[in-house]
Tab-separated table of C-alpha atoms and ligand atoms in Angstrom:
chain	number	residue	atom	x	y	z
A	6	MET	CA	0.000	0.000	0.000
A	7	THR	CA	1.330	3.427	-0.878
A	8	HIS	CA	1.077	6.417	1.386
A	9	ASP	CA	-1.892	7.727	-0.628
A	10	THR	CA	-3.929	4.529	-0.645
A	11	PRO	CA	-7.038	4.970	1.480
A	12	LYS	CA	-6.725	2.754	4.536
A	13	THR	CA	-10.111	2.390	6.085
A	14	MET	CA	-13.409	1.578	4.456
A	15	GLY	CA	-14.658	4.952	5.557
A	16	GLN	CA	-11.886	6.678	3.661
A	17	GLN	CA	-12.629	4.574	0.602
A	18	PHE	CA	-16.198	5.825	0.553
A	19	GLY	CA	-15.075	9.379	1.196
A	20	ARG	CA	-16.100	9.185	4.838
A	21	ARG	CA	-15.630	6.895	7.746
A	22	SER	CA	-18.630	4.686	7.105
A	23	TRP	CA	-18.088	1.522	9.091
A	24	ALA	CA	-18.399	2.921	12.614
A	25	GLU	CA	-20.517	0.801	14.922
A	26	PRO	CA	-24.305	1.315	14.875
A	27	TRP	CA	-24.481	0.735	18.643
A	28	LYS	CA	-23.024	1.979	21.901
A	29	ILE	CA	-21.742	0.067	24.908
A	30	LYS	CA	-23.985	-0.266	27.971
A	31	MET	CA	-22.226	-2.980	29.961
A	32	VAL	CA	-18.626	-4.163	30.009
A	33	GLU	CA	-16.849	-7.363	30.983
A	34	ARG	CA	-13.511	-6.740	32.664
A	35	LEU	CA	-10.446	-8.527	31.344
A	36	ARG	CA	-7.422	-9.809	33.208
A	37	MET	CA	-3.984	-8.748	32.002
A	38	THR	CA	-1.314	-11.408	32.544
A	39	THR	CA	2.473	-11.380	32.744
A	40	ARG	CA	4.678	-13.248	30.266
A	41	GLU	CA	5.623	-15.751	33.020
A	42	GLU	CA	1.940	-16.467	33.674
A	43	ARG	CA	1.307	-16.969	29.967
A	44	GLN	CA	4.296	-19.269	29.646
A	45	ARG	CA	2.913	-21.445	32.446
A	46	ALA	CA	-0.627	-21.409	31.046
A	47	LEU	CA	0.541	-22.332	27.553
A	48	SER	CA	2.661	-25.212	28.685
A	49	GLU	CA	-0.215	-26.523	30.869
A	50	ALA	CA	-2.391	-26.300	27.736
A	51	GLY	CA	0.073	-28.369	25.688
A	52	PHE	CA	0.578	-25.428	23.287
A	53	ASN	CA	-3.042	-25.790	22.199
A	54	THR	CA	-5.081	-22.580	22.430
A	55	PHE	CA	-8.306	-24.635	22.773
A	56	LEU	CA	-6.974	-25.887	26.121
A	57	LEU	CA	-6.283	-22.462	27.648
A	58	ARG	CA	-8.580	-21.135	30.332
A	59	SER	CA	-10.340	-18.026	29.113
A	60	ASP	CA	-9.307	-16.245	32.346
A	61	ASP	CA	-5.734	-16.464	31.064
A	62	VAL	CA	-6.652	-14.774	27.768
A	63	TYR	CA	-6.667	-11.018	27.158
A	64	ILE	CA	-8.141	-10.640	23.648
A	65	ASP	CA	-9.991	-13.790	22.624
A	66	LEU	CA	-9.909	-14.285	18.854
A	67	LEU	CA	-10.268	-18.061	19.004
A	68	THR	CA	-13.640	-17.891	17.342
A	69	ASP	CA	-16.637	-15.778	16.400
A	70	SER	CA	-18.830	-18.717	17.428
A	71	GLY	CA	-21.142	-17.999	20.351
A	72	THR	CA	-18.911	-15.103	21.386
A	73	ASN	CA	-21.229	-12.375	20.074
A	74	ALA	CA	-22.465	-9.530	22.297
A	75	MET	CA	-26.244	-9.580	22.351
A	76	SER	CA	-28.234	-6.350	22.162
A	77	ASP	CA	-30.408	-4.975	24.973
A	78	GLU	CA	-33.437	-6.104	22.979
A	79	GLN	CA	-32.105	-9.647	22.752
A	80	TRP	CA	-31.467	-9.662	26.502
A	81	ALA	CA	-34.992	-8.372	27.046
A	82	GLY	CA	-36.166	-11.235	24.814
A	83	MET	CA	-34.402	-13.659	27.159
A	84	MET	CA	-36.898	-12.633	29.834
A	85	LEU	CA	-39.765	-13.640	27.570
A	86	GLY	CA	-38.819	-17.297	27.362
A	87	ASP	CA	-41.817	-19.596	27.158
A	88	GLU	CA	-40.250	-22.731	28.622
A	89	ALA	CA	-43.119	-25.034	27.736
A	90	TYR	CA	-41.880	-28.468	26.680
A	91	ALA	CA	-44.084	-28.388	23.592
A	92	GLY	CA	-45.229	-25.576	21.321
A	93	SER	CA	-43.226	-22.762	22.920
A	94	ARG	CA	-44.273	-19.388	21.536
A	95	ASN	CA	-40.602	-18.543	21.023
A	96	PHE	CA	-40.345	-21.364	18.489
A	97	TYR	CA	-43.060	-19.714	16.417
A	98	HIS	CA	-41.207	-16.387	16.598
A	99	LEU	CA	-38.078	-18.140	15.346
A	100	GLU	CA	-39.978	-19.867	12.564
A	101	GLU	CA	-41.498	-16.548	11.516
A	102	ALA	CA	-38.089	-14.817	11.443
A	103	LEU	CA	-36.551	-17.610	9.387
A	104	ARG	CA	-39.383	-17.618	6.884
A	105	LYS	CA	-39.185	-13.854	6.571
A	106	TYR	CA	-35.405	-13.453	6.200
A	107	TYR	CA	-34.133	-16.790	4.848
A	108	GLY	CA	-37.326	-17.794	3.075
A	109	TYR	CA	-37.447	-21.528	3.893
A	110	LYS	CA	-40.791	-23.131	4.670
A	111	TYR	CA	-40.089	-25.614	7.471
A	112	VAL	CA	-37.802	-25.189	10.471
A	113	VAL	CA	-36.193	-27.591	12.942
A	114	PRO	CA	-34.302	-25.958	15.824
A	115	THR	CA	-31.070	-27.613	17.025
A	116	HIS	CA	-28.706	-26.918	19.898
A	117	GLN	CA	-26.018	-25.653	17.485
A	118	GLY	CA	-24.743	-26.111	13.944
A	119	ARG	CA	-23.338	-29.622	14.288
A	120	GLY	CA	-26.679	-30.871	15.634
A	121	ALA	CA	-28.246	-29.747	12.352
A	122	GLU	CA	-25.347	-31.207	10.330
A	123	HIS	CA	-25.879	-34.522	12.043
A	124	LEU	CA	-29.573	-34.655	11.167
A	125	ILE	CA	-29.272	-33.638	7.519
A	126	SER	CA	-26.319	-36.006	6.986
A	127	GLN	CA	-28.191	-38.965	8.502
A	128	VAL	CA	-31.303	-38.305	6.447
A	129	ALA	CA	-29.860	-37.221	3.096
A	130	ILE	CA	-26.763	-39.437	2.668
A	131	LYS	CA	-26.757	-43.129	1.756
A	132	ALA	CA	-23.556	-45.039	2.554
A	133	GLY	CA	-21.080	-44.791	-0.306
A	134	GLN	CA	-22.572	-41.638	-1.829
A	135	TYR	CA	-20.448	-38.583	-2.643
A	136	VAL	CA	-20.955	-35.178	-1.076
A	137	PRO	CA	-19.298	-32.485	-3.186
A	138	GLY	CA	-18.692	-29.198	-1.377
A	139	ASN	CA	-16.805	-25.901	-1.488
A	140	MET	CA	-13.888	-26.910	0.770
A	141	TYR	CA	-14.318	-29.032	3.840
A	142	PHE	CA	-15.364	-27.778	7.256
A	143	THR	CA	-14.289	-29.942	10.187
A	144	THR	CA	-17.665	-30.806	11.734
A	145	THR	CA	-19.552	-30.771	8.424
A	146	ARG	CA	-17.212	-33.292	6.795
A	147	LEU	CA	-17.108	-35.480	9.885
A	148	HIS	CA	-20.908	-35.782	10.017
A	149	GLN	CA	-21.012	-36.508	6.289
A	150	GLU	CA	-18.391	-39.219	6.750
A	151	LEU	CA	-20.087	-40.692	9.831
A	152	ALA	CA	-23.231	-41.034	7.697
A	153	GLY	CA	-21.208	-43.047	5.153
A	154	GLY	CA	-20.643	-40.194	2.681
A	155	ILE	CA	-17.446	-39.371	0.825
A	156	PHE	CA	-16.637	-35.670	0.812
A	157	VAL	CA	-15.187	-34.253	-2.425
A	158	ASP	CA	-13.751	-30.743	-2.558
A	159	VAL	CA	-15.002	-28.967	-5.690
A	160	ILE	CA	-14.117	-25.392	-4.765
A	161	VAL	CA	-12.388	-23.165	-7.352
A	162	ASP	CA	-8.583	-23.475	-7.387
A	163	HIS	CA	-8.239	-19.801	-6.360
A	164	ALA	CA	-9.455	-20.786	-2.893
A	165	HIS	CA	-6.266	-22.729	-2.238
A	166	ASP	CA	-4.055	-19.780	-3.162
A	167	PRO	CA	-3.759	-17.310	-0.267
A	168	ASP	CA	-2.594	-14.530	-2.621
A	169	SER	CA	-5.256	-14.841	-5.312
A	170	LEU	CA	-7.418	-11.711	-5.367
A	171	HIS	CA	-10.393	-13.425	-6.991
A	172	PRO	CA	-13.538	-11.698	-5.603
A	173	PHE	CA	-15.453	-14.953	-5.039
A	174	LYS	CA	-12.933	-17.509	-3.845
A	175	GLY	CA	-15.742	-19.500	-2.217
A	176	ASN	CA	-17.347	-20.455	-5.548
A	177	ILE	CA	-17.821	-24.048	-6.572
A	178	ASP	CA	-15.981	-24.952	-9.766
A	179	VAL	CA	-18.938	-26.103	-11.841
A	180	GLY	CA	-16.607	-27.984	-14.205
A	181	LYS	CA	-15.233	-30.069	-11.305
A	182	LEU	CA	-18.761	-30.786	-10.105
A	183	GLU	CA	-19.944	-31.804	-13.569
A	184	ALA	CA	-16.954	-34.109	-13.960
A	185	LEU	CA	-17.812	-35.814	-10.658
A	186	ILE	CA	-21.456	-36.276	-11.694
A	187	LYS	CA	-20.337	-37.692	-15.040
A	188	ARG	CA	-17.858	-40.056	-13.418
A	189	GLU	CA	-20.047	-41.331	-10.578
A	190	SER	CA	-23.618	-40.704	-11.912
A	191	ALA	CA	-26.149	-38.320	-10.406
A	192	ALA	CA	-27.665	-41.071	-8.258
A	193	GLN	CA	-24.350	-41.407	-6.438
A	194	ILE	CA	-24.378	-37.734	-5.340
A	195	ALA	CA	-26.145	-37.316	-2.004
A	196	TYR	CA	-26.428	-33.523	-2.423
A	197	VAL	CA	-24.251	-30.525	-3.122
A	198	SER	CA	-22.960	-29.007	0.114
A	199	LEU	CA	-22.531	-25.272	-0.409
A	200	ALA	CA	-21.200	-22.983	2.336
A	201	GLY	CA	-21.408	-19.201	2.201
A	202	THR	CA	-18.889	-17.803	3.189
A	203	VAL	CA	-16.171	-20.489	3.206
A	204	ASN	CA	-14.600	-20.619	6.639
A	205	MET	CA	-11.452	-22.648	5.925
A	206	ALA	CA	-10.667	-20.656	2.775
A	207	GLY	CA	-10.501	-17.459	4.822
A	208	GLY	CA	-14.157	-16.432	5.009
A	209	GLN	CA	-14.397	-16.175	1.205
A	210	PRO	CA	-17.768	-15.574	-0.477
A	211	VAL	CA	-19.835	-17.363	-3.103
A	212	SER	CA	-21.346	-15.246	-5.890
A	213	MET	CA	-25.014	-15.102	-6.801
A	214	ALA	CA	-24.052	-16.128	-10.336
A	215	ASN	CA	-22.428	-19.273	-8.928
A	216	VAL	CA	-25.461	-20.362	-6.889
A	217	LYS	CA	-27.705	-19.742	-9.912
A	218	GLU	CA	-25.474	-21.910	-12.054
A	219	LEU	CA	-25.450	-24.617	-9.382
A	220	ARG	CA	-29.240	-24.523	-9.192
A	221	ALA	CA	-29.475	-25.059	-12.939
A	222	LEU	CA	-26.984	-27.938	-12.861
A	223	CYS	CA	-28.695	-29.582	-9.873
A	224	ASP	CA	-32.086	-29.272	-11.576
A	225	LYS	CA	-30.695	-30.881	-14.705
A	226	HIS	CA	-29.546	-33.918	-12.720
A	227	ALA	CA	-32.230	-33.918	-9.991
A	228	ILE	CA	-29.649	-33.343	-7.244
A	229	LYS	CA	-30.427	-31.402	-4.060
A	230	LEU	CA	-28.515	-28.252	-3.133
A	231	TYR	CA	-28.146	-27.571	0.586
A	232	LEU	CA	-26.562	-24.493	2.097
A	233	ASP	CA	-24.426	-24.057	5.188
A	234	ALA	CA	-25.902	-20.645	6.035
A	235	THR	CA	-23.686	-20.072	9.081
A	236	ARG	CA	-22.122	-16.882	7.680
A	237	MET	CA	-24.484	-16.260	4.780
A	238	VAL	CA	-25.317	-12.696	5.893
A	239	GLU	CA	-21.621	-11.877	5.587
A	240	ASN	CA	-21.672	-13.512	2.162
A	241	ALA	CA	-24.552	-11.218	1.158
A	242	PHE	CA	-22.378	-8.200	2.024
A	243	PHE	CA	-19.721	-9.294	-0.462
A	244	ILE	CA	-22.339	-9.801	-3.175
A	245	GLN	CA	-23.643	-6.302	-2.515
A	246	GLU	CA	-20.140	-4.909	-2.732
A	247	ARG	CA	-18.706	-6.923	-5.633
A	248	GLU	CA	-21.377	-8.319	-7.910
A	249	GLU	CA	-22.955	-6.321	-10.674
A	250	GLY	CA	-26.546	-5.314	-10.061
A	251	TYR	CA	-26.482	-5.735	-6.261
A	252	ALA	CA	-24.915	-2.461	-5.039
A	253	LYS	CA	-28.283	-0.885	-4.252
A	254	LYS	CA	-30.044	-3.999	-2.961
A	255	PRO	CA	-30.498	-4.349	0.810
A	256	ILE	CA	-28.611	-7.196	2.520
A	257	ALA	CA	-31.913	-8.768	3.549
A	258	ASP	CA	-33.050	-9.036	-0.091
A	259	ILE	CA	-29.734	-10.505	-1.231
A	260	LEU	CA	-29.814	-13.091	1.543
A	261	LYS	CA	-33.320	-14.193	0.653
A	262	GLU	CA	-32.605	-14.346	-3.063
A	263	PHE	CA	-29.527	-16.521	-2.490
A	264	CYS	CA	-31.313	-18.930	-0.171
A	265	GLY	CA	-34.118	-19.124	-2.725
A	266	TYR	CA	-31.813	-21.018	-5.092
A	267	THR	CA	-31.206	-23.752	-2.507
A	268	ASP	CA	-33.388	-26.605	-1.223
A	269	GLY	CA	-32.612	-26.026	2.421
A	270	ALA	CA	-29.978	-24.901	4.897
A	271	TRP	CA	-28.312	-25.722	8.177
A	272	MET	CA	-27.083	-23.071	10.522
A	273	SER	CA	-24.795	-22.439	13.420
A	274	ALA	CA	-26.734	-19.484	14.820
A	275	LYS	CA	-23.759	-18.780	17.097
A	276	LYS	CA	-22.265	-16.786	14.225
A	277	ASP	CA	-24.402	-14.558	11.972
A	278	ASN	CA	-27.538	-14.858	14.114
A	279	LEU	CA	-25.888	-12.989	16.999
A	280	VAL	CA	-26.542	-15.434	19.836
A	281	ASN	CA	-24.392	-17.426	22.244
A	282	ILE	CA	-25.989	-20.789	21.533
A	283	GLY	CA	-28.331	-22.198	18.917
A	284	GLY	CA	-28.753	-23.620	15.459
A	285	TRP	CA	-31.402	-24.651	12.981
A	286	LEU	CA	-32.177	-26.677	9.932
A	287	ALA	CA	-34.699	-25.431	7.372
A	288	VAL	CA	-36.042	-27.071	4.224
A	289	ASN	CA	-38.774	-26.573	1.648
A	290	ASP	CA	-39.760	-30.196	1.160
A	291	TRP	CA	-42.459	-31.501	3.490
A	292	THR	CA	-41.454	-35.176	3.302
A	293	LEU	CA	-37.849	-34.405	4.143
A	294	PHE	CA	-39.017	-32.132	6.941
A	295	GLU	CA	-41.115	-34.917	8.415
A	296	GLU	CA	-38.060	-37.166	8.574
A	297	LEU	CA	-35.909	-34.454	10.127
A	298	ARG	CA	-38.606	-33.521	12.615
A	299	ASN	CA	-38.807	-37.132	13.621
A	300	LEU	CA	-35.054	-37.584	14.025
A	301	VAL	CA	-34.578	-34.380	16.032
A	302	VAL	CA	-36.537	-35.874	18.919
A	303	VAL	CA	-33.965	-38.672	19.144
A	304	TYR	CA	-30.862	-36.529	19.333
A	305	GLU	CA	-31.749	-32.947	20.291
A	306	GLY	CA	-35.196	-32.599	21.863
A	307	LEU	CA	-38.800	-32.062	20.827
A	308	HIS	CA	-39.187	-30.440	17.381
A	309	THR	CA	-40.310	-27.136	18.891
A	310	TYR	CA	-37.155	-26.665	20.978
A	311	GLY	CA	-34.419	-28.916	19.542
A	312	GLY	CA	-32.141	-28.727	22.581
A	313	LEU	CA	-32.664	-25.018	23.223
A	314	ALA	CA	-34.460	-23.117	25.950
A	315	GLY	CA	-37.380	-20.972	24.820
A	316	ARG	CA	-35.384	-17.872	25.761
A	317	ASP	CA	-32.559	-18.921	23.424
A	318	MET	CA	-34.987	-19.153	20.514
A	319	GLU	CA	-36.383	-15.719	21.331
A	320	ALA	CA	-32.900	-14.163	21.371
A	321	MET	CA	-32.211	-15.868	18.049
A	322	ALA	CA	-35.384	-14.573	16.420
A	323	ILE	CA	-34.431	-11.021	17.430
A	324	GLY	CA	-30.777	-11.563	16.453
A	325	ILE	CA	-31.791	-12.684	12.960
A	326	ALA	CA	-33.605	-9.403	12.334
A	327	GLU	CA	-30.673	-7.363	13.699
A	328	SER	CA	-28.124	-9.319	11.690
A	329	VAL	CA	-29.536	-8.404	8.279
A	330	GLU	CA	-29.381	-4.640	8.880
A	331	ASP	CA	-26.985	-3.075	6.394
A	332	ALA	CA	-25.310	-0.843	9.002
A	333	HIS	CA	-24.605	-3.829	11.239
A	334	ILE	CA	-22.933	-5.947	8.616
A	335	ARG	CA	-20.969	-3.022	7.168
A	336	SER	CA	-19.431	-2.249	10.548
A	337	ARG	CA	-18.828	-5.923	11.353
A	338	ILE	CA	-16.835	-6.512	8.177
A	339	GLY	CA	-15.352	-3.015	8.350
A	340	GLN	CA	-13.691	-3.888	11.652
A	341	VAL	CA	-12.239	-7.129	10.267
A	342	ARG	CA	-10.855	-5.181	7.292
A	343	TYR	CA	-9.380	-2.495	9.499
A	344	LEU	CA	-7.183	-5.134	11.124
A	345	GLY	CA	-6.407	-6.714	7.750
A	346	GLU	CA	-5.328	-3.402	6.270
A	347	LEU	CA	-2.953	-2.660	9.153
A	348	LEU	CA	-1.291	-6.059	8.759
A	349	THR	CA	-1.096	-5.790	4.967
A	350	ASP	CA	0.464	-2.353	5.313
A	351	TRP	CA	3.191	-3.858	7.519
A	352	GLY	CA	3.982	-6.593	5.014
A	353	ILE	CA	2.551	-9.445	7.082
A	354	PRO	CA	1.362	-12.383	4.945
A	355	ILE	CA	-2.397	-12.892	5.271
A	356	VAL	CA	-5.046	-14.499	3.080
A	357	GLN	CA	-6.249	-11.949	0.544
A	358	PRO	CA	-8.777	-10.559	-0.011
A	359	VAL	CA	-9.782	-10.224	3.655
A	360	GLY	CA	-12.902	-12.302	4.308
A	361	GLY	CA	-15.929	-11.789	6.494
A	362	HIS	CA	-15.192	-13.061	9.963
A	363	ALA	CA	-11.462	-13.271	10.466
A	364	ILE	CA	-7.942	-12.497	9.391
A	365	PHE	CA	-6.055	-15.636	8.410
A	366	LEU	CA	-2.297	-15.349	8.864
A	367	ASN	CA	-0.395	-17.348	6.268
A	368	ALA	CA	1.798	-19.420	8.582
A	369	LYS	CA	3.722	-21.087	5.739
A	370	ALA	CA	4.928	-17.693	4.539
A	371	PHE	CA	5.391	-16.482	8.130
A	372	TYR	CA	7.724	-19.363	9.068
A	373	PRO	CA	9.290	-20.638	5.823
A	374	GLN	CA	11.911	-22.487	7.909
A	375	LEU	CA	9.267	-24.863	9.368
A	376	LYS	CA	8.052	-28.015	7.624
A	377	GLN	CA	4.267	-28.454	7.633
A	378	ILE	CA	4.584	-31.385	10.036
A	379	GLU	CA	6.241	-28.985	12.497
A	380	PHE	CA	2.841	-27.273	12.784
A	381	PRO	CA	3.649	-23.703	11.656
A	382	ALA	CA	0.105	-22.422	12.272
A	383	GLN	CA	-0.076	-23.976	15.747
A	384	THR	CA	3.342	-22.467	16.464
A	385	LEU	CA	2.154	-19.039	15.378
A	386	ALA	CA	-0.911	-19.271	17.621
A	387	ALA	CA	1.355	-20.198	20.572
A	388	GLU	CA	3.763	-17.307	19.896
A	389	LEU	CA	0.960	-14.783	19.658
A	390	TYR	CA	-0.471	-15.899	22.970
A	391	LEU	CA	2.932	-15.708	24.630
A	392	ASP	CA	3.531	-12.213	23.305
A	393	SER	CA	0.306	-10.557	24.383
A	394	GLY	CA	-2.327	-12.980	25.675
A	395	ILE	CA	-4.174	-12.960	22.329
A	396	ARG	CA	-5.841	-16.270	21.560
A	397	SER	CA	-6.106	-17.401	17.935
A	398	MET	CA	-6.874	-20.731	16.236
A	399	GLU	CA	-4.846	-23.157	14.154
A	400	ARG	CA	-6.386	-23.883	10.742
A	401	GLY	CA	-3.763	-26.013	9.090
A	402	ILE	CA	-2.446	-29.535	9.318
A	403	ALA	CA	-3.663	-30.175	12.876
A	404	SER	CA	-7.232	-29.148	11.913
A	405	ALA	CA	-7.161	-31.140	8.679
A	406	GLY	CA	-6.706	-34.454	10.542
A	407	ARG	CA	-6.015	-37.769	8.870
A	408	ASP	CA	-7.389	-39.626	5.871
A	409	ALA	CA	-9.864	-42.125	7.353
A	410	LYS	CA	-8.716	-44.874	4.955
A	411	THR	CA	-4.921	-44.530	4.847
A	412	GLY	CA	-4.413	-43.010	8.288
A	413	ASP	CA	-2.002	-40.441	6.811
A	414	HIS	CA	-2.108	-36.779	7.749
A	415	TYR	CA	-3.937	-34.582	5.282
A	416	TYR	CA	-1.483	-31.898	4.143
A	417	PRO	CA	-3.773	-28.947	3.312
A	418	LYS	CA	-2.427	-26.325	0.926
A	419	LEU	CA	-3.465	-23.627	3.376
A	420	GLU	CA	-1.599	-23.540	6.693
A	421	LEU	CA	-3.306	-20.689	8.500
A	422	THR	CA	-3.704	-19.101	11.915
A	423	ARG	CA	-7.105	-17.500	12.334
A	424	LEU	CA	-7.702	-14.242	14.184
A	425	THR	CA	-11.468	-14.429	14.470
A	426	ILE	CA	-13.373	-11.300	15.407
A	427	PRO	CA	-16.442	-11.779	17.635
A	428	ARG	CA	-19.376	-9.556	16.651
A	429	ARG	CA	-19.952	-6.328	18.622
A	430	VAL	CA	-17.338	-7.219	21.252
A	431	TYR	CA	-13.937	-5.571	20.740
A	432	THR	CA	-12.925	-1.997	19.938
A	433	GLN	CA	-10.615	-0.483	17.351
A	434	ALA	CA	-7.946	-0.090	20.071
A	435	HIS	CA	-8.095	-3.848	20.627
A	436	MET	CA	-7.505	-4.328	16.900
A	437	ASP	CA	-4.439	-2.070	17.154
A	438	VAL	CA	-3.059	-4.189	20.023
A	439	VAL	CA	-3.582	-7.320	17.932
A	440	ALA	CA	-1.848	-5.846	14.875
A	441	GLU	CA	1.110	-4.682	16.953
A	442	SER	CA	1.493	-8.067	18.584
A	443	VAL	CA	1.429	-9.893	15.244
A	444	LYS	CA	4.074	-7.452	14.015
A	445	ALA	CA	6.233	-8.175	17.087
A	446	ILE	CA	6.238	-11.937	16.496
A	447	PHE	CA	6.731	-11.389	12.765
A	448	ASP	CA	9.881	-9.373	13.520
A	449	MET	CA	11.369	-12.298	15.485
A	450	ARG	CA	10.097	-15.047	13.170
A	451	GLY	CA	13.566	-16.195	12.105
A	452	THR	CA	14.397	-17.699	15.505
A	453	THR	CA	11.066	-19.475	16.113
A	454	ARG	CA	11.067	-23.277	16.462
A	455	GLY	CA	8.165	-25.551	15.559
A	456	LEU	CA	6.111	-28.097	17.524
A	457	LYS	CA	5.659	-31.831	17.802
A	458	MET	CA	2.273	-33.468	18.501
A	459	ILE	CA	2.495	-35.663	21.592
A	460	TYR	CA	-1.187	-36.522	22.109
A	461	GLU	CA	-3.736	-37.049	19.336
A	462	PRO	CA	-7.438	-37.780	19.937
A	463	LYS	CA	-9.389	-39.796	17.377
A	464	TYR	CA	-12.070	-37.278	16.354
A	465	LEU	CA	-11.491	-33.597	15.536
A	466	ARG	CA	-8.032	-33.902	17.020
A	467	PHE	CA	-7.192	-30.180	17.009
A	468	PHE	CA	-9.615	-29.500	19.881
A	469	GLN	CA	-7.728	-31.614	22.427
A	470	ALA	CA	-4.321	-32.447	20.919
A	471	ARG	CA	-1.178	-31.604	22.906
A	472	PHE	CA	2.159	-30.410	21.577
A	473	GLU	CA	5.656	-29.656	22.801
A	474	ARG	CA	8.319	-27.400	21.434
A	475	LEU	CA	10.838	-29.014	19.105
A	476	GLY	CA	14.441	-29.035	20.232
A	477	ALA	CA	13.448	-27.915	23.733
B	677	P61	C1	-15.695	-21.745	14.234
B	677	P61	F1	-12.364	-25.203	15.490
B	677	P61	N1	-17.527	-22.997	13.429
B	677	P61	O1	-15.538	-21.304	13.074
B	677	P61	P1	-21.335	-25.352	15.656
B	677	P61	N2	-20.367	-24.701	9.700
B	677	P61	C2	-19.472	-23.703	9.720
B	677	P61	C3	-18.867	-23.362	10.913
B	677	P61	O2	-17.987	-22.384	10.933
B	677	P61	C4	-19.206	-24.078	12.114
B	677	P61	C5	-20.152	-25.118	12.030
B	677	P61	C6	-20.710	-25.411	10.820
B	677	P61	C7	-16.753	-22.707	14.463
B	677	P61	C8	-16.810	-23.437	15.784
B	677	P61	C9	-15.873	-24.572	15.636
B	677	P61	O3	-13.152	-27.170	13.988
B	677	P61	C10	-14.068	-26.416	14.649
B	677	P61	O4	-22.424	-24.424	16.086
B	677	P61	C11	-19.129	-22.991	8.469
B	677	P61	O5	-19.998	-24.966	16.148
B	677	P61	O6	-21.666	-26.762	15.929
B	677	P61	C12	-18.559	-23.806	13.340
B	677	P61	O7	-21.321	-25.167	14.054
B	677	P61	C13	-20.547	-25.930	13.221
B	677	P61	C14	-14.531	-24.402	15.807
B	677	P61	C15	-16.299	-25.729	15.020
B	677	P61	C16	-13.647	-25.332	15.346
B	677	P61	C17	-15.396	-26.675	14.555
B	677	P61	O8	-15.012	-21.367	15.197
């Protein structure tokens, strides 16, 4: 970036336009720790940021999942919980909000996203069928595999290149999908699994043109198209910003149009929907809904609460309406970009363009001296915590796990450390602290040693794995 390049989104639009459309009414105090305390905490956690106690963390960028700040109206909604076992009025509020903003006909609440993934995978996948998708997500792929499915990545190649500036790096490569259908036959495809935005690719969006094309292809072959809508509101922002014909359309309209091309969706409401817990599954087909509604009572709870309290559903219904406001989403993504622009300015390698929910540090470029099996992204997360008490998340070889058949590690092209920004929680000064800390560890990157995994759980190993420093 040159000296004259506008830095903030506000400057790009001629004014500072991403400032928050809210003010702070209540605060949660944070504990500042010493380097010695952090050293102790990190070694007790086996160099895994998932195993740190949150009391030992200063700025928590582990995830944007369930870490949102709710509004006063959502908190007021929590007092209106109808905790009836069956037919809670809050369920009907949720159903109404989902029909209005996402447009699906039938709704099954679940305790969180993976509860919904479990149900749709069990119902829609027959053992041995393929599930093509735009890059894997850990829990999504695991549920598809547990149901007997075989996940196939059909995302565009740009998604695997951290430096590609393609505006829609989340798109499915329709050619790859067609080739799979041709090779295996349409009957062998359980459904197309489309996520907007794509988490593991760096929060990268899918274009409206792409979903339209997918709809046409799926119709041609009578294949279902299901959406992971977890960060679909953020995806709508990128369509508004980058796709011709959408600049003047409200976010709410873009969201509904996009969902309209799909047969149903699952959701981790802990992200876009601005709550601390919750999820849902929504479909347009009555027969499928009947099956899902039946299965939810086995694993989650009755079909009008799905593992949630009435108050949680009320907060979600209100959060859904708040989440589609243009000013909200502009400031949410504006804050993520502010951090991204500082880091880019300082020459720090990050996934470009900056996505919706996080900055992804390119750990391979950060630590070129480390082999992938020395866990560069896990190392980076550990160094950042040691420097300043900032907690981030590994999204590289540890997260990718092993091939179920061969038992070998997957070696993903992207070896990333995610700085995930919770919604409506941290200030611009916090973002400055984060940028400065990343810069500090970048400046001493040459002397950093990697890690060795010394404990590896069977499922989703990154959550509980333990590491130690190499050559220690
Ligand atoms: C996250 F380290 N995401 O990004 P649940 N789909 C998508 C998600 O991002 C997602 C779920 C489904 C998390 C939490 C998390 O490997 C991990 O409500 C696109 O978390 O069950 C969750 O939704 C699942 C962190 C999940 C992880 C899995 O931080």
